[in-house]
């Protein structure tokens, strides 16, 4: 019976006048939303495709396909209402533990659908959005990787909006990568050695020569600093020296470097000071480096957990919303209350801030 | 002209929708507060451990590590805010101890509690005594610690029981861990500083930096992953909670709730017992 009813309902909703009216209403609501503050960065955990498939007695892969359709609709709503960056949790590194059949199907979906989305005249092109893939690339098969890169290249000229696809992603992996990259970047000498055509040692030698020439004609002894012109081989040998000295006398911790004080000192001198590392530097090494801060994170299917997603990004002022609907059911009508409540809270927050200022000034 | 009219129409709709929405939110808040009140009547602890035992007994599983977010109410006079914070914490600690959960971590962004560890300990001990009676044999022992600070357990509690809670006859032990904003992202920054320095001294190659290494360091210096995080605010906002440890933590909040109360606590435990881990597979 209920099946019949839903058939009739679907038939009615798909009839041209109803569809037109719905479309108008949707446009009107989105236009209205734009009048208020809009989150600049929204993230989605698209959870519930498999459960949806199970409850509707369709294949898991079909559930994922419906999930993709829901995604396309939600992306349209987001970009239309003015969201700059949308981040989606497409595939977790943990998902590799699923059945091979399902993993392959998901990979195939990513391969086909991403390119399809990026095609000329399709969604991303219409809203000027570029695709970025965040995650551990080396876990992806080369043919999928090639397709992803194609989609990224096809949209790279778009600058109005961004779609971040987290594909083999976990947040801990991201944080680890960021920390490792920071360590690597702090292990590179920053001072551009000998970029300018003048060398300091040469100048000091000239000065000294000018001073000395009046007294005695003395050939300047070969200074150790003079070799800075050929720095890289020297540094290599320094590293080896230091390494050896540490290995041989690891009990003398810091003073071990005294075997070759001037050289190691110089090596560390040209490196940036680790004390200057701060949150913003780690931030700039995250996958979401140049994105605005995450304002809203939505997870469907009633699971109230982050599951290793955007841990670094959502830890402070992000509004996290857990919805009980499954992802394939998610559309404007579920998303609208979330956005309205966000706007409502934003407004209240602003008012409170203004009130506090008034108290302070008064 | 046309676009002007369109903007006007959109603005009108915006105002209308938000008007309806604010009505809806007011009704929802009223409904929730009635619901919460009913819940609070149905489940009340009467400051008796037995009632809490009874509530918890039917649950299939309990978190081994419970975490909560509290906030110092800085609108009030600072003394009043602090004392209500401490009394909230004392009640929470008593419920946790009665439920038989061995570890409670308390995240409070400003970190003010870390300056008053002995006072907090005394206040919680008094609350525990009021629940159990002053000389009840099952009264849990208590220790409070914070990252980078030594564990505080005064001489009345036997030292060294911090890790062991399952010794036959001895009373259960509750460890409270105080966290603040600096145990969150800043810890990861500090770790990065140390790692960068070690790499500069050639004591570590960047390839050695792995999730396992970071996890080991972070769990040792701050804490491991909590099983359940309870928020007592109206929405889910983490306010700078340590990000690394949040990975698989169940997050519980009661929509539109304000303030620490027992019904939120017990509902969180119920929810946790029903939740099934569906991670990955």
Coordinates of C-alpha atoms in Angstrom, one line a residue:
Chain A
X1 CA 0.0 0.0 0.0
X2 CA 2.7 2.5 1.0
X3 CA 4.5 1.5 -2.1
X4 CA 1.5 2.5 -4.1
X5 CA 1.2 5.8 -2.3
X6 CA 4.9 6.6 -2.9
X7 CA 4.4 5.7 -6.6
X8 CA 1.6 8.1 -6.8
X9 CA 3.5 10.7 -5.0
X10 CA 6.5 10.3 -7.2
X11 CA 4.3 10.5 -10.3
X12 CA 2.8 13.7 -9.0
X13 CA 6.1 15.2 -8.1
X14 CA 7.6 14.3 -11.4
X15 CA 4.7 15.9 -13.4
X16 CA 5.9 19.0 -15.2
X17 CA 3.8 21.6 -13.3
X18 CA 4.8 20.2 -9.9
X19 CA 8.4 20.0 -10.9
X20 CA 8.4 23.6 -12.1
X21 CA 6.8 24.8 -8.9
X22 CA 9.3 22.9 -6.8
X23 CA 12.1 24.2 -8.8
X24 CA 10.8 27.8 -8.3
X25 CA 10.5 27.2 -4.5
X26 CA 14.0 25.8 -4.3
X27 CA 15.4 28.8 -6.2
X28 CA 13.5 31.2 -4.0
X29 CA 14.7 29.5 -0.8
X30 CA 18.3 29.4 -1.9
X31 CA 18.1 33.1 -3.0
X32 CA 16.7 33.9 0.4
X33 CA 19.5 32.0 2.2
X34 CA 22.0 34.2 0.4
X35 CA 20.6 37.2 2.2
X36 CA 22.2 36.0 5.5
X37 CA 25.6 34.8 6.4
X38 CA 26.7 31.6 4.6
X39 CA 29.3 29.1 5.8
X40 CA 32.4 29.4 3.7
X41 CA 33.6 25.9 4.2
X42 CA 31.2 22.9 4.6
X43 CA 32.3 19.3 5.1
X44 CA 30.1 16.2 4.6
X45 CA 30.5 12.7 5.9
X46 CA 28.4 10.8 3.4
X47 CA 27.4 8.0 5.7
X48 CA 24.5 5.6 5.2
X49 CA 24.7 4.5 1.5
X50 CA 25.1 0.8 2.5
X51 CA 22.4 0.9 5.1
X52 CA 20.1 2.6 2.6
X53 CA 20.8 -0.2 0.1
X54 CA 20.1 -2.8 2.7
X55 CA 16.8 -1.3 3.8
X56 CA 15.6 -0.8 0.2
X57 CA 16.8 -4.3 -0.9
X58 CA 19.1 -3.0 -3.6
X59 CA 22.7 -3.8 -4.2
X60 CA 25.4 -2.0 -2.1
X61 CA 26.9 -0.5 -5.2
X62 CA 23.5 0.8 -6.3
X63 CA 23.3 2.5 -2.8
X64 CA 26.6 4.2 -3.5
X65 CA 25.3 5.3 -6.9
X66 CA 22.3 6.9 -5.3
X67 CA 24.6 8.5 -2.7
X68 CA 26.5 10.1 -5.6
X69 CA 23.3 11.5 -7.0
X70 CA 22.5 13.0 -3.6
X71 CA 26.0 14.5 -3.5
X72 CA 25.5 16.2 -6.9
X73 CA 22.3 17.7 -5.7
X74 CA 23.8 18.9 -2.4
X75 CA 26.8 20.4 -4.2
X76 CA 24.5 22.4 -6.4
X77 CA 22.7 23.7 -3.3
X78 CA 25.9 24.6 -1.6
X79 CA 27.5 26.4 -4.6
X80 CA 24.3 28.2 -5.5
X81 CA 23.9 29.5 -1.9
X82 CA 27.5 30.8 -1.8
X83 CA 29.5 28.2 -0.1
X84 CA 33.2 28.5 -1.2
X85 CA 34.6 25.2 -0.2
X86 CA 32.9 21.8 0.1
X87 CA 34.9 18.9 1.5
X88 CA 33.6 15.4 1.2
X89 CA 34.7 12.2 2.9
X90 CA 34.7 10.0 -0.2
X91 CA 36.9 7.2 0.9
X92 CA 38.7 6.4 4.2
X93 CA 42.0 4.6 4.3
X94 CA 40.1 2.2 6.7
X95 CA 37.6 1.5 3.9
X96 CA 40.3 -0.7 2.2
X97 CA 39.2 -3.3 4.8
X98 CA 35.9 -3.7 3.0
X99 CA 35.2 -6.4 0.5
X100 CA 37.3 -6.3 -2.6
X101 CA 34.2 -6.2 -4.7
X102 CA 32.9 -3.0 -3.0
X103 CA 36.3 -1.3 -2.9
X104 CA 36.7 -1.9 -6.6
X105 CA 33.2 -0.6 -7.3
X106 CA 33.9 2.5 -5.3
X107 CA 37.2 3.0 -7.1
X108 CA 35.5 2.6 -10.4
X109 CA 32.8 5.1 -9.3
X110 CA 35.5 7.6 -8.4
X111 CA 37.2 7.1 -11.8
X112 CA 34.1 7.6 -13.9
X113 CA 32.0 10.1 -11.9
X114 CA 34.7 12.5 -11.0
X115 CA 35.6 13.1 -14.6
X116 CA 31.9 13.3 -15.4
X117 CA 31.4 16.0 -12.8
X118 CA 34.4 17.9 -14.1
X119 CA 33.3 17.8 -17.7
X120 CA 32.5 21.0 -19.6
X121 CA 29.1 22.3 -18.9
X122 CA 28.5 20.0 -15.9
X123 CA 28.1 21.0 -12.3
X124 CA 31.6 22.0 -11.4
X125 CA 32.1 23.9 -14.6
X126 CA 28.8 25.8 -14.1
X127 CA 29.7 27.0 -10.6
X128 CA 33.4 27.6 -11.4
X129 CA 34.6 25.0 -8.9
X130 CA 37.9 23.2 -9.1
X131 CA 38.5 19.7 -7.8
X132 CA 41.2 18.9 -5.3
X133 CA 41.9 15.4 -4.1
X134 CA 43.1 15.2 -0.5
X135 CA 44.7 12.0 0.8
X136 CA 47.3 9.4 0.4
X137 CA 47.7 9.1 -3.4
X138 CA 50.1 6.2 -3.3
X139 CA 47.3 3.9 -2.1
X140 CA 45.3 4.4 -5.3
X141 CA 45.7 2.3 -8.4
X142 CA 47.4 4.1 -11.3
X143 CA 44.4 4.0 -13.7
X144 CA 42.2 5.6 -11.1
X145 CA 44.9 8.1 -10.2
X146 CA 45.2 9.0 -13.8
X147 CA 41.5 9.7 -14.1
X148 CA 41.5 11.8 -10.9
X149 CA 44.4 13.8 -12.2
X150 CA 42.5 14.4 -15.4
X151 CA 39.5 15.7 -13.5
X152 CA 41.8 17.9 -11.4
X153 CA 43.5 19.3 -14.5
X154 CA 40.2 19.9 -16.3
X155 CA 38.9 22.1 -13.5
X156 CA 42.1 23.7 -12.4
X157 CA 41.3 27.0 -14.1
X158 CA 38.2 27.5 -11.9
X159 CA 38.7 29.8 -9.0
X160 CA 35.2 30.6 -7.7
X161 CA 34.7 27.5 -5.5
X162 CA 36.5 24.4 -4.5
X163 CA 35.4 20.7 -4.1
X164 CA 37.8 18.8 -1.8
X165 CA 37.5 15.1 -2.3
X166 CA 39.0 13.2 0.6
X167 CA 40.1 10.1 -1.1
X168 CA 42.1 7.6 0.7
X169 CA 42.0 10.0 3.6
X170 CA 42.2 9.8 7.4
X171 CA 42.8 12.8 9.5
X172 CA 45.6 11.3 11.5
X173 CA 47.4 10.6 8.3
X174 CA 46.9 14.2 7.3
X175 CA 48.2 15.5 10.6
X176 CA 51.2 13.1 10.4
X177 CA 51.9 14.2 6.9
X178 CA 51.7 17.9 8.0
X179 CA 54.1 17.3 10.9
X180 CA 56.5 15.3 8.7
X181 CA 56.5 18.0 6.0
X182 CA 57.1 20.7 8.6
X183 CA 60.0 18.7 9.9
X184 CA 61.4 18.4 6.4
X185 CA 61.0 22.1 5.7
X186 CA 62.8 23.0 8.9
X187 CA 65.6 20.7 7.9
X188 CA 66.3 22.8 4.8
X189 CA 68.6 25.8 5.0
X190 CA 66.5 28.9 4.4
X191 CA 69.3 31.4 3.9
X192 CA 69.8 31.5 0.1
X193 CA 73.5 30.9 0.2
X194 CA 75.3 32.9 -2.4
X195 CA 72.4 34.1 -4.4
X196 CA 74.0 37.5 -4.6
X197 CA 77.2 37.8 -6.6
X198 CA 79.2 39.1 -3.6
X199 CA 80.5 36.9 -0.9
X200 CA 80.9 38.2 2.7
X201 CA 84.2 36.5 3.2
X202 CA 85.6 38.1 0.1
X203 CA 84.6 41.5 1.2
X204 CA 86.2 41.0 4.7
X205 CA 89.3 39.8 3.1
X206 CA 89.4 42.9 0.9
X207 CA 88.9 45.1 3.9
X208 CA 91.6 43.3 5.9
X209 CA 93.9 43.4 2.9
X210 CA 93.4 47.1 2.6
X211 CA 94.2 47.5 6.3
X212 CA 97.1 45.2 6.2
X213 CA 98.6 46.5 3.0
X214 CA 99.7 49.6 4.7
X215 CA 101.6 47.7 7.4
X216 CA 102.9 44.4 6.0
X217 CA 102.3 42.6 2.8
X218 CA 101.0 39.4 4.2
X219 CA 99.2 36.7 2.2
X220 CA 95.9 36.0 4.0
X221 CA 95.8 32.5 5.4
X222 CA 93.1 30.3 3.8
X223 CA 90.2 30.8 6.1
X224 CA 87.8 28.0 6.9
X225 CA 84.8 30.2 6.0
X226 CA 86.1 30.6 2.5
X227 CA 84.7 27.3 1.5
X228 CA 81.1 28.4 1.8
X229 CA 81.1 28.8 -1.9
X230 CA 81.2 25.0 -2.2
X231 CA 78.8 24.5 0.7
X232 CA 76.9 21.4 -0.3
X233 CA 79.7 18.9 -0.4
X234 CA 81.0 20.3 2.9
X235 CA 77.7 20.0 4.5
X236 CA 77.4 16.4 3.4
X237 CA 80.7 15.6 5.1
X238 CA 79.6 17.5 8.2
X239 CA 76.5 15.5 8.5
X240 CA 78.6 12.3 8.3
X241 CA 81.0 13.6 10.9
X242 CA 78.3 14.5 13.2
X243 CA 76.5 11.3 12.7
X244 CA 79.6 9.4 13.5
X245 CA 80.4 11.4 16.6
X246 CA 76.9 10.9 17.9
X247 CA 77.0 7.2 17.2
X248 CA 80.3 6.7 18.8
X249 CA 79.7 8.7 21.9
X250 CA 76.0 8.9 22.4
X251 CA 76.3 9.3 26.1
X252 CA 77.7 12.8 25.7
X253 CA 74.6 14.1 24.2
X254 CA 74.9 17.8 23.3
X255 CA 78.6 18.3 23.6
X256 CA 79.4 15.6 21.1
X257 CA 79.1 18.1 18.4
X258 CA 82.2 19.9 19.7
X259 CA 84.4 17.6 17.6
X260 CA 83.7 19.9 14.7
X261 CA 82.2 23.0 16.4
X262 CA 82.5 25.6 13.7
X263 CA 81.1 23.4 10.9
X264 CA 78.1 21.9 12.7
X265 CA 77.3 25.3 14.2
X266 CA 77.2 26.7 10.8
X267 CA 75.1 23.9 9.5
X268 CA 72.5 24.5 12.2
X269 CA 72.8 28.2 11.8
X270 CA 71.5 28.1 8.3
X271 CA 68.4 26.2 9.5
X272 CA 65.3 27.9 10.7
X273 CA 64.7 27.9 14.4
X274 CA 62.2 25.2 15.4
X275 CA 60.9 27.5 18.1
X276 CA 59.2 29.5 15.4
X277 CA 56.9 26.6 14.6
X278 CA 53.3 27.5 15.5
X279 CA 49.7 26.5 14.7
X280 CA 49.6 28.5 11.6
X281 CA 52.7 26.8 10.2
X282 CA 51.2 23.3 10.8
X283 CA 48.0 24.7 9.3
X284 CA 49.8 25.6 6.2
X285 CA 51.0 22.1 5.8
X286 CA 47.5 20.5 6.1
X287 CA 45.7 19.4 3.0
X288 CA 43.2 22.2 3.5
X289 CA 45.9 24.9 3.8
X290 CA 44.5 27.7 1.7
X291 CA 40.8 27.0 2.5
X292 CA 38.8 29.2 4.8
X293 CA 38.2 27.7 8.3
X294 CA 35.7 24.9 8.5
X295 CA 32.3 26.4 9.5
X296 CA 30.0 23.4 9.3
X297 CA 30.4 19.6 9.4
X298 CA 27.4 17.4 8.6
X299 CA 27.3 13.7 9.2
X300 CA 24.3 11.7 8.1
X301 CA 23.0 8.3 9.3
X302 CA 22.9 9.1 13.0
X303 CA 26.4 8.0 13.8
X304 CA 27.8 10.6 16.3
X305 CA 31.5 10.2 15.7
X306 CA 34.1 12.0 13.5
X307 CA 35.7 8.7 12.3
X308 CA 39.0 10.2 11.6
X309 CA 37.7 13.1 9.5
X310 CA 38.9 16.7 9.7
X311 CA 40.0 16.3 13.3
X312 CA 42.5 19.2 13.0
X313 CA 40.0 21.5 11.2
X314 CA 36.8 21.0 13.2
X315 CA 38.2 21.1 16.7
X316 CA 37.3 24.7 17.6
X317 CA 34.5 26.8 16.2
X318 CA 33.0 24.3 13.7
X319 CA 29.3 23.5 14.2
X320 CA 29.1 19.8 13.9
X321 CA 25.7 18.4 13.0
X322 CA 24.6 14.8 13.2
X323 CA 21.5 13.9 11.2
X324 CA 19.6 10.7 11.4
X325 CA 18.7 10.5 7.7
X326 CA 20.8 8.3 5.4
X327 CA 23.0 10.0 2.8
X328 CA 21.0 9.1 -0.3
X329 CA 18.0 10.7 1.3
X330 CA 19.8 13.9 2.1
X331 CA 18.7 16.9 0.1
X332 CA 17.8 20.5 0.3
X333 CA 14.9 19.8 2.7
X334 CA 17.3 18.2 5.2
X335 CA 20.0 20.7 4.6
X336 CA 17.9 23.8 4.9
X337 CA 17.1 23.6 8.6
X338 CA 20.8 23.0 9.2
X339 CA 21.7 26.1 7.3
X340 CA 19.0 28.1 8.9
X341 CA 20.0 27.1 12.4
X342 CA 23.6 28.0 11.6
X343 CA 22.5 31.4 10.4
X344 CA 20.4 31.9 13.4
X345 CA 23.2 31.0 15.8
X346 CA 25.6 33.2 13.8
X347 CA 23.2 36.1 14.3
X348 CA 22.9 35.5 18.0
X349 CA 26.6 35.1 18.3
X350 CA 27.1 38.5 16.6
X351 CA 24.5 40.1 18.8
X352 CA 26.1 38.7 21.9
X353 CA 29.5 40.0 20.8
X354 CA 28.0 43.4 20.1
X355 CA 26.4 43.4 23.6
X356 CA 29.6 42.6 25.3
X357 CA 31.4 45.4 23.5
X358 CA 28.7 47.8 24.6
X359 CA 29.1 46.7 28.2
X360 CA 32.9 47.2 27.9
X361 CA 32.6 50.6 26.4
X362 CA 29.9 51.7 28.7
Chain B
X1 CA 14.8 46.8 -11.9
X2 CA 14.0 43.1 -12.3
X3 CA 17.0 42.1 -10.2
X4 CA 16.1 44.7 -7.6
X5 CA 12.7 43.2 -7.3
X6 CA 14.3 39.8 -7.1
X7 CA 16.5 40.9 -4.2
X8 CA 13.6 42.4 -2.4
X9 CA 11.6 39.2 -2.8
X10 CA 14.6 37.1 -1.6
X11 CA 15.0 39.4 1.4
X12 CA 11.3 39.2 2.2
X13 CA 11.5 35.4 2.0
X14 CA 14.6 35.4 4.2
X15 CA 12.9 37.4 6.9
X16 CA 9.8 35.3 6.7
X17 CA 11.7 32.0 6.8
X18 CA 13.7 33.2 9.7
X19 CA 10.7 34.4 11.5
X20 CA 9.1 31.0 11.1
X21 CA 12.3 29.3 12.1
X22 CA 12.7 31.3 15.3
X23 CA 9.1 30.3 16.2
X24 CA 10.1 26.7 15.5
X25 CA 13.2 26.9 17.6
X26 CA 11.3 28.4 20.5
X27 CA 8.8 25.6 20.4
X28 CA 11.6 23.0 20.0
X29 CA 13.4 24.5 23.0
X30 CA 10.3 24.4 25.1
X31 CA 9.6 20.9 24.0
X32 CA 13.1 19.8 24.8
X33 CA 13.1 21.4 28.2
X34 CA 9.9 19.6 29.1
X35 CA 11.3 16.4 27.9
X36 CA 14.5 16.9 29.8
X37 CA 12.6 17.7 32.9
X38 CA 10.6 14.5 32.6
X39 CA 13.8 12.6 32.1
X40 CA 15.3 14.2 35.1
X41 CA 12.4 13.1 37.2
X42 CA 12.5 9.6 35.9
X43 CA 16.2 9.3 36.4
X44 CA 17.4 10.9 39.5
X45 CA 20.3 9.8 41.6
X46 CA 19.1 11.1 45.0
X47 CA 22.8 11.4 45.9
X48 CA 22.8 7.7 46.5
X49 CA 25.3 5.4 44.7
X50 CA 22.8 2.6 44.6
X51 CA 20.4 4.4 42.4
X52 CA 23.2 5.2 39.9
X53 CA 24.3 1.5 40.1
X54 CA 20.8 0.5 39.2
X55 CA 20.6 2.8 36.2
X56 CA 23.9 1.6 34.9
X57 CA 23.5 -2.1 35.7
X58 CA 21.3 -2.8 32.6
X59 CA 23.8 -1.4 30.2
X60 CA 25.7 -3.8 28.0
X61 CA 28.9 -1.8 28.1
X62 CA 30.4 1.2 29.7
X63 CA 33.1 3.5 28.5
X64 CA 36.5 2.9 30.1
X65 CA 37.4 6.5 29.5
X66 CA 34.8 9.2 29.8
X67 CA 35.5 12.7 28.7
X68 CA 33.5 15.9 29.3
X69 CA 33.7 19.5 28.1
X70 CA 32.9 22.1 30.8
X71 CA 33.2 25.8 30.5
X72 CA 34.0 28.5 32.9
X73 CA 31.1 31.0 32.8
X74 CA 33.1 34.2 32.5
X75 CA 30.1 36.5 32.4
X76 CA 29.7 36.1 36.2
X77 CA 32.1 37.4 38.8
X78 CA 35.1 35.1 38.5
X79 CA 34.8 33.6 41.9
X80 CA 31.2 32.6 41.4
X81 CA 32.0 31.1 37.9
X82 CA 34.9 29.1 39.3
X83 CA 32.9 27.7 42.3
X84 CA 30.0 26.6 40.1
X85 CA 32.5 25.0 37.8
X86 CA 34.1 23.1 40.6
X87 CA 30.8 22.0 42.0
X88 CA 29.7 20.7 38.6
X89 CA 32.9 18.8 38.3
X90 CA 32.4 17.3 41.8
X91 CA 28.9 16.1 41.0
X92 CA 30.2 14.6 37.6
X93 CA 33.0 12.9 39.4
X94 CA 30.7 11.4 41.9
X95 CA 28.4 10.1 39.1
X96 CA 31.3 8.7 37.2
X97 CA 32.7 7.0 40.2
X98 CA 29.3 5.5 41.1
X99 CA 28.8 4.2 37.6
X100 CA 32.2 2.5 37.9
X101 CA 34.1 4.3 35.2
X102 CA 37.7 4.5 36.2
X103 CA 38.9 7.5 34.1
X104 CA 37.2 10.9 33.7
X105 CA 39.0 13.6 31.6
X106 CA 37.7 17.1 31.9
X107 CA 38.3 19.6 29.2
X108 CA 38.0 23.2 30.2
X109 CA 39.5 25.6 27.7
X110 CA 40.9 28.3 30.1
X111 CA 42.7 25.7 32.2
X112 CA 41.8 27.5 35.4
X113 CA 41.2 24.2 37.3
X114 CA 44.8 23.3 36.9
X115 CA 45.7 26.1 39.3
X116 CA 43.4 24.7 42.0
X117 CA 44.1 21.0 42.0
X118 CA 44.2 20.6 45.8
X119 CA 41.0 22.6 46.3
X120 CA 39.3 20.7 43.5
X121 CA 40.4 17.4 45.1
X122 CA 39.0 18.4 48.5
X123 CA 35.7 19.5 46.9
X124 CA 35.3 16.3 45.0
X125 CA 36.2 14.2 48.1
X126 CA 33.6 16.0 50.1
X127 CA 31.0 15.3 47.4
X128 CA 32.0 11.6 47.2
X129 CA 31.7 11.5 51.0
X130 CA 28.2 13.0 50.8
X131 CA 27.2 10.3 48.3
X132 CA 28.7 7.3 50.0
X133 CA 28.7 8.4 53.6
X134 CA 32.0 9.4 55.3
X135 CA 33.3 5.9 56.1
X136 CA 31.8 3.7 53.5
X137 CA 34.2 0.9 52.6
X138 CA 33.3 1.1 48.9
X139 CA 34.0 4.8 48.7
X140 CA 36.3 5.3 45.7
X141 CA 39.7 6.7 46.1
X142 CA 40.5 9.7 44.0
X143 CA 43.5 11.1 42.2
X144 CA 43.7 14.2 40.0
X145 CA 46.3 14.8 37.4
X146 CA 47.0 17.1 34.5
X147 CA 49.4 16.7 31.6
X148 CA 53.0 17.6 32.7
X149 CA 51.9 17.9 36.3
X150 CA 52.4 15.2 38.9
X151 CA 49.4 13.2 40.0
X152 CA 47.8 14.6 43.1
X153 CA 46.5 12.2 45.7
X154 CA 46.8 13.3 49.3
X155 CA 48.2 10.9 51.9
X156 CA 44.7 9.7 53.0
X157 CA 44.5 7.8 49.7
X158 CA 47.0 5.0 49.3
X159 CA 49.6 6.0 46.8
X160 CA 50.3 3.9 43.8
X161 CA 46.8 2.8 43.2
X162 CA 46.5 5.2 40.3
X163 CA 46.7 2.4 37.7
X164 CA 45.1 -0.5 39.5
X165 CA 41.4 -0.5 40.0
X166 CA 40.6 -4.2 39.9
X167 CA 42.0 -5.4 43.2
X168 CA 39.4 -7.6 44.9
X169 CA 38.5 -5.9 48.1
X170 CA 40.1 -2.5 47.8
X171 CA 37.7 0.3 46.8
X172 CA 37.5 1.4 43.2
X173 CA 39.8 4.2 42.0
X174 CA 38.8 7.2 40.0
X175 CA 41.4 9.2 38.1
X176 CA 40.5 12.7 37.0
X177 CA 42.5 14.2 34.2
X178 CA 42.3 18.0 33.7
X179 CA 42.8 19.3 30.2
X180 CA 42.9 22.7 28.8
X181 CA 43.2 24.4 25.4
X182 CA 47.0 24.1 25.5
X183 CA 46.7 20.3 25.5
X184 CA 45.1 20.4 22.1
X185 CA 46.7 21.7 19.0
X186 CA 49.6 23.3 20.9
X187 CA 50.7 19.8 22.0
X188 CA 51.0 18.8 18.4
X189 CA 52.9 22.0 17.7
X190 CA 55.3 21.3 20.6
X191 CA 55.8 17.8 19.3
X192 CA 56.6 19.1 15.9
X193 CA 59.1 21.5 17.4
X194 CA 60.9 18.7 19.2
X195 CA 60.8 16.5 16.1
X196 CA 62.2 19.3 13.9
X197 CA 65.0 19.9 16.4
X198 CA 65.9 16.3 16.5
X199 CA 65.9 16.2 12.7
X200 CA 68.2 19.2 12.6
X201 CA 70.6 17.4 15.0
X202 CA 70.4 14.4 12.7
X203 CA 68.9 12.2 15.5
X204 CA 65.9 11.4 13.5
X205 CA 65.0 11.2 9.8
X206 CA 61.7 12.7 8.7
X207 CA 60.7 9.3 7.5
X208 CA 60.6 8.2 11.1
X209 CA 57.6 10.5 11.7
X210 CA 54.7 8.2 11.7
X211 CA 51.1 8.1 13.0
X212 CA 52.2 5.4 15.5
X213 CA 55.0 7.6 16.8
X214 CA 52.8 10.6 17.2
X215 CA 50.1 8.5 18.8
X216 CA 52.5 7.0 21.3
X217 CA 53.9 10.4 22.2
X218 CA 50.5 12.1 22.5
X219 CA 48.9 9.4 24.5
X220 CA 51.8 9.4 26.9
X221 CA 52.0 13.1 27.4
X222 CA 48.3 14.0 27.3
X223 CA 45.9 11.0 27.1
X224 CA 44.7 8.2 25.0
X225 CA 41.4 8.2 23.0
X226 CA 38.4 8.7 25.2
X227 CA 35.5 6.3 24.4
X228 CA 32.7 8.8 25.0
X229 CA 32.7 12.6 25.0
X230 CA 29.7 14.3 26.6
X231 CA 28.9 17.9 25.8
X232 CA 26.6 19.8 28.1
X233 CA 26.1 22.6 25.7
X234 CA 23.2 23.0 23.3
X235 CA 25.2 22.2 20.1
X236 CA 28.2 20.2 19.1
X237 CA 31.1 22.6 19.2
X238 CA 34.4 21.3 20.4
X239 CA 36.0 24.6 21.6
X240 CA 39.5 23.5 21.0
X241 CA 39.3 19.9 22.4
X242 CA 42.4 17.9 21.7
X243 CA 42.0 16.9 18.0
X244 CA 44.3 13.9 17.8
X245 CA 42.4 11.9 20.4
X246 CA 39.0 12.5 19.0
X247 CA 39.3 10.0 16.2
X248 CA 36.7 7.4 17.1
X249 CA 35.2 9.0 20.2
X250 CA 31.4 8.9 20.4
X251 CA 30.2 12.4 20.8
X252 CA 27.0 12.9 22.8
X253 CA 25.0 16.0 23.4
X254 CA 21.4 16.7 24.2
X255 CA 20.0 19.3 21.8
X256 CA 19.2 22.7 23.4
X257 CA 20.5 21.5 26.8
X258 CA 22.2 24.0 29.0
X259 CA 24.3 23.1 32.0
X260 CA 25.6 20.0 33.7
X261 CA 22.9 17.6 34.9
X262 CA 22.4 13.9 35.6
X263 CA 19.9 13.1 32.9
X264 CA 22.4 14.1 30.2
X265 CA 25.1 12.0 31.8
X266 CA 22.9 8.9 32.1
X267 CA 21.4 9.3 28.6
X268 CA 25.0 9.5 27.2
X269 CA 25.8 6.2 28.9
X270 CA 22.6 4.7 27.4
X271 CA 23.4 5.9 24.0
X272 CA 27.0 4.6 24.3
X273 CA 25.8 1.1 25.2
X274 CA 23.5 0.9 22.2
X275 CA 26.0 2.3 19.7
X276 CA 27.6 -0.3 17.6
X277 CA 31.1 0.2 16.2
X278 CA 30.8 0.3 12.5
X279 CA 34.2 1.7 11.6
X280 CA 35.7 0.6 8.3
X281 CA 34.0 -2.7 7.9

